PDB file of C-alpha atoms in Angstrom:
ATOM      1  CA  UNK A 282     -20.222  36.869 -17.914  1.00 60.00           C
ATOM      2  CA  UNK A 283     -18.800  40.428 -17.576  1.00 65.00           C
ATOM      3  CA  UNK A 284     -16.585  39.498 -14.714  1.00 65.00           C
ATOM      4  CA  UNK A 285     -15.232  36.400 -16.949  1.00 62.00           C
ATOM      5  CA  UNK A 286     -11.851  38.159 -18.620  1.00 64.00           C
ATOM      6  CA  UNK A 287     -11.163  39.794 -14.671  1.00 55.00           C
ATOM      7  CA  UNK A 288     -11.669  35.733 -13.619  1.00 63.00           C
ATOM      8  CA  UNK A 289      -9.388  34.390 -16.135  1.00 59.00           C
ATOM      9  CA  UNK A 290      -6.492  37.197 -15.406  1.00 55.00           C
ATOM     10  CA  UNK A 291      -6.615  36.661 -11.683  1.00 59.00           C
ATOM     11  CA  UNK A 292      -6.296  32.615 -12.607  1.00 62.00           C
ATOM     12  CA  UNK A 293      -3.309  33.025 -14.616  1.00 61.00           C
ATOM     13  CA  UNK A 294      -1.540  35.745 -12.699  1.00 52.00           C
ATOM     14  CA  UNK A 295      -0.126  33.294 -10.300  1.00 53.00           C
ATOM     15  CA  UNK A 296       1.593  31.326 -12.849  1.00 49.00           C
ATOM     16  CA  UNK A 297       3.412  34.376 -14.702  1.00 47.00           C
ATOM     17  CA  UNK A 298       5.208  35.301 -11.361  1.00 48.00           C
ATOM     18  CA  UNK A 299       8.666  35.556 -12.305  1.00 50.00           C
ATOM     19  CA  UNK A 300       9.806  35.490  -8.999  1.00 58.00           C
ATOM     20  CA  UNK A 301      11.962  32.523  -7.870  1.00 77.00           C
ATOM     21  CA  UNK A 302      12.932  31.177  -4.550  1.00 83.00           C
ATOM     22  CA  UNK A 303      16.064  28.826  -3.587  1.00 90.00           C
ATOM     23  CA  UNK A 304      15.161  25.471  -3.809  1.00 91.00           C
ATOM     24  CA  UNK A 305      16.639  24.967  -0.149  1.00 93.00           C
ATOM     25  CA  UNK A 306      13.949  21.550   1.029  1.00 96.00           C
ATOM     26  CA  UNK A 307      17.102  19.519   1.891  1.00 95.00           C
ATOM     27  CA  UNK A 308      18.489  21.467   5.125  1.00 96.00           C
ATOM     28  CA  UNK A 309      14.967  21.608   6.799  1.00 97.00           C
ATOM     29  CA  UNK A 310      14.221  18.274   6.236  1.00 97.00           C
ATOM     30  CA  UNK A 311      17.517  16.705   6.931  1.00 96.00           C
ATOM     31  CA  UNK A 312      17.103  18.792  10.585  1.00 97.00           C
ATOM     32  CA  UNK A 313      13.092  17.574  10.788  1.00 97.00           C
ATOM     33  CA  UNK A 314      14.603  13.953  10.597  1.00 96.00           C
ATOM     34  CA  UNK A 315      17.147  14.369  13.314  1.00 96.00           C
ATOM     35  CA  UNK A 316      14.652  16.156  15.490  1.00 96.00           C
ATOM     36  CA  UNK A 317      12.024  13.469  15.181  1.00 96.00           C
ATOM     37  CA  UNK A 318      14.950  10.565  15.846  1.00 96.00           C
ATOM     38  CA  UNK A 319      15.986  12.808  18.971  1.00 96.00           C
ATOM     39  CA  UNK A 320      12.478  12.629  20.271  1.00 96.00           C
ATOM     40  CA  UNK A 321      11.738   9.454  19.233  1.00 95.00           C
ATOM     41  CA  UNK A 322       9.003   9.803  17.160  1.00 94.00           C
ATOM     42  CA  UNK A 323      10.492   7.162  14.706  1.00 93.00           C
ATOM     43  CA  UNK A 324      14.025   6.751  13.465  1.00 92.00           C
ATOM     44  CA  UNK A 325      15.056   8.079   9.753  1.00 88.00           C
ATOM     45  CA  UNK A 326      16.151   5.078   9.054  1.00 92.00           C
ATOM     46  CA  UNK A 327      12.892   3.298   9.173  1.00 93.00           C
ATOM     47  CA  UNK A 328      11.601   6.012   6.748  1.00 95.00           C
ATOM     48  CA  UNK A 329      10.924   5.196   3.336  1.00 94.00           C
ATOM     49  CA  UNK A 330      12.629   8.370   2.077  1.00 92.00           C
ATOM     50  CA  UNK A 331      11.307   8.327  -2.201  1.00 94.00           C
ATOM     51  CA  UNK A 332       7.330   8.326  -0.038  1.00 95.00           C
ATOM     52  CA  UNK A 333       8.284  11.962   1.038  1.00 96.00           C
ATOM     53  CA  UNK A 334       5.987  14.139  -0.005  1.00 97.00           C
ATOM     54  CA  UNK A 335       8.041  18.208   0.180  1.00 97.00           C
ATOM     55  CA  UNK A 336       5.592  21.055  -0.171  1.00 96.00           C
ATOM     56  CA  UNK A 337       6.859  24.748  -0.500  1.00 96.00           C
ATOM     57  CA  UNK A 338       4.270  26.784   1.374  1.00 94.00           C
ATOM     58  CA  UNK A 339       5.547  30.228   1.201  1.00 94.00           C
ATOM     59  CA  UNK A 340       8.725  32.009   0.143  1.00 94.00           C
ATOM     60  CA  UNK A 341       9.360  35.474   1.600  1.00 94.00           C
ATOM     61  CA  UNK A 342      12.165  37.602  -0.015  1.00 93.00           C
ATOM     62  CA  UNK A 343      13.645  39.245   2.944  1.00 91.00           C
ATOM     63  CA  UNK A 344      16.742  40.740   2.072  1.00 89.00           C
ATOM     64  CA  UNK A 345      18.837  40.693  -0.843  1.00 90.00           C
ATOM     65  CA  UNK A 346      19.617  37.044  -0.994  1.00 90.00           C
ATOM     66  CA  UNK A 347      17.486  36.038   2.308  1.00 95.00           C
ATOM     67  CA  UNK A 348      14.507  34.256   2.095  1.00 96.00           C
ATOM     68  CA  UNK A 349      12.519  32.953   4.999  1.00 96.00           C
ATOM     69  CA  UNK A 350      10.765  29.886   3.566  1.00 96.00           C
ATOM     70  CA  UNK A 351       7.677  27.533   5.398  1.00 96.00           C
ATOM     71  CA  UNK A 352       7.984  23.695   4.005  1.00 97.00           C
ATOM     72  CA  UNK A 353       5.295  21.098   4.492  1.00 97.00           C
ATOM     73  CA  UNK A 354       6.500  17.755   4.772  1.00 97.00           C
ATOM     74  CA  UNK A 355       4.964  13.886   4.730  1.00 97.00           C
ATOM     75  CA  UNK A 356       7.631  11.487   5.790  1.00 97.00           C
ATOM     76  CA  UNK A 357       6.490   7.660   5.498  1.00 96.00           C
ATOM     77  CA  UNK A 358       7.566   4.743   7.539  1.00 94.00           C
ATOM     78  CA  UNK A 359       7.918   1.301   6.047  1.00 93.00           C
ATOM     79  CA  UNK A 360       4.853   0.100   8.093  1.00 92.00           C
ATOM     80  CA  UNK A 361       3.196   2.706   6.297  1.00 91.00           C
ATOM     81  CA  UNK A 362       2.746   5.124   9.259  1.00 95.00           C
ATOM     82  CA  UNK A 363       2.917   9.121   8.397  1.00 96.00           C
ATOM     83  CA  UNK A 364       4.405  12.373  10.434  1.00 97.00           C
ATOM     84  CA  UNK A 365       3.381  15.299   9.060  1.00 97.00           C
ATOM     85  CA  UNK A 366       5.547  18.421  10.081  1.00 97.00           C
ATOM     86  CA  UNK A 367       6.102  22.297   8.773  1.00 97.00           C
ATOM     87  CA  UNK A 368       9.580  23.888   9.386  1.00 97.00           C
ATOM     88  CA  UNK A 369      10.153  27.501   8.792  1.00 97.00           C
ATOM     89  CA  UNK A 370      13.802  28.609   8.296  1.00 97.00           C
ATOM     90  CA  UNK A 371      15.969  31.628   6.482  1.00 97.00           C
ATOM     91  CA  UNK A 372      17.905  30.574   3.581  1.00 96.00           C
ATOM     92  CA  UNK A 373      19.652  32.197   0.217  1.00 95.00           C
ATOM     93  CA  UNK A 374      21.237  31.304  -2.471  1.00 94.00           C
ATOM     94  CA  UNK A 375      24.493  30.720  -2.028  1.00 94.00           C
ATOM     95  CA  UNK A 376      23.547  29.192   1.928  1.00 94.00           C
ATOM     96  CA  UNK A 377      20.330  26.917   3.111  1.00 93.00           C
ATOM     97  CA  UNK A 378      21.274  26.482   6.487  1.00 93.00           C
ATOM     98  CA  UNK A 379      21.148  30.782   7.460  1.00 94.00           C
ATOM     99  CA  UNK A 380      19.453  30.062  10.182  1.00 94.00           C
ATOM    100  CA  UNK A 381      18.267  27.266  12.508  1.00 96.00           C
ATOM    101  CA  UNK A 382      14.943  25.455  11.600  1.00 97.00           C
ATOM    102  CA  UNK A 383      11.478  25.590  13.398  1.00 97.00           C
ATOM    103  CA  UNK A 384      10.040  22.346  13.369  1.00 97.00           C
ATOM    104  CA  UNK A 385       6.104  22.111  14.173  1.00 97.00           C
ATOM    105  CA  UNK A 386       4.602  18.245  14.128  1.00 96.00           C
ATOM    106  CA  UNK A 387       1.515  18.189  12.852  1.00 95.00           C
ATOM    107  CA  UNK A 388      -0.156  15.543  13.070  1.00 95.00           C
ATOM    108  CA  UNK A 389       1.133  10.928  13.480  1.00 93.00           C
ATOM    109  CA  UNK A 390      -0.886   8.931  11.295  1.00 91.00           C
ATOM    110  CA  UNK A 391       0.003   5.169  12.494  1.00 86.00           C
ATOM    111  CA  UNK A 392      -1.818   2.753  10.207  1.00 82.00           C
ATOM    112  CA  UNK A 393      -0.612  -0.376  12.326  1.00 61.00           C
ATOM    113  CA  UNK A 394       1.454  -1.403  15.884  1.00 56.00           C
TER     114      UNK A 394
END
């Protein structure tokens, strides 16, 4: 019970950050689609793109407007498949696409053939 008030201060911490990140899903993602078209993994356009699930993992400040930022991504198919990937890329501000984009797949869940 002493260590209760340090508890609660470390749980709310995170959420008083003030620090904000660009929201810059759109260029990695676009890029993840193309790449997994290129090596056909499956087409975007058999992707059902309101299933996509976009997860900021980490946002790193690196510069005064550069931010190196790590999304995870769930892309669905219409046959209900999933590709799970993580990009990492630089972006600011003003531009997302700083830099090119590191695509890593994860993991293909295919539900049916």
């Amino acid at each position: 019970m002493k260590n209760f008030p340090l508890i609660m201060l470390l749980a709310i911490l995170p959420t008083l950050s003030f620090a904000k990140a660009p929201n810059c899903y759109s260029w990695p993602m676009n890029m993840t689609k193309m790449w997994m078209r290129n090596a056909r993994i499956v087409d975007f356009k058999n992707l059902e793109e309101s299933k996509t699930k976009i997860t900021l993992l980490a946002s790193e400040k690196k510069g005064k407007d550069l931010y190196t930022q790590i999304y995870h991504f769930i892309f669905y198919d219409k046959k209900g498949n999933t590709y799970e990937v993580v990009t990492k890329s630089d972006s600011s501000y003003e531009e997302c696409s700083i830099s090119d984009v590191n695509i890593y797949l994860i993991s293909k869940n295919y539900t049916s053939f």
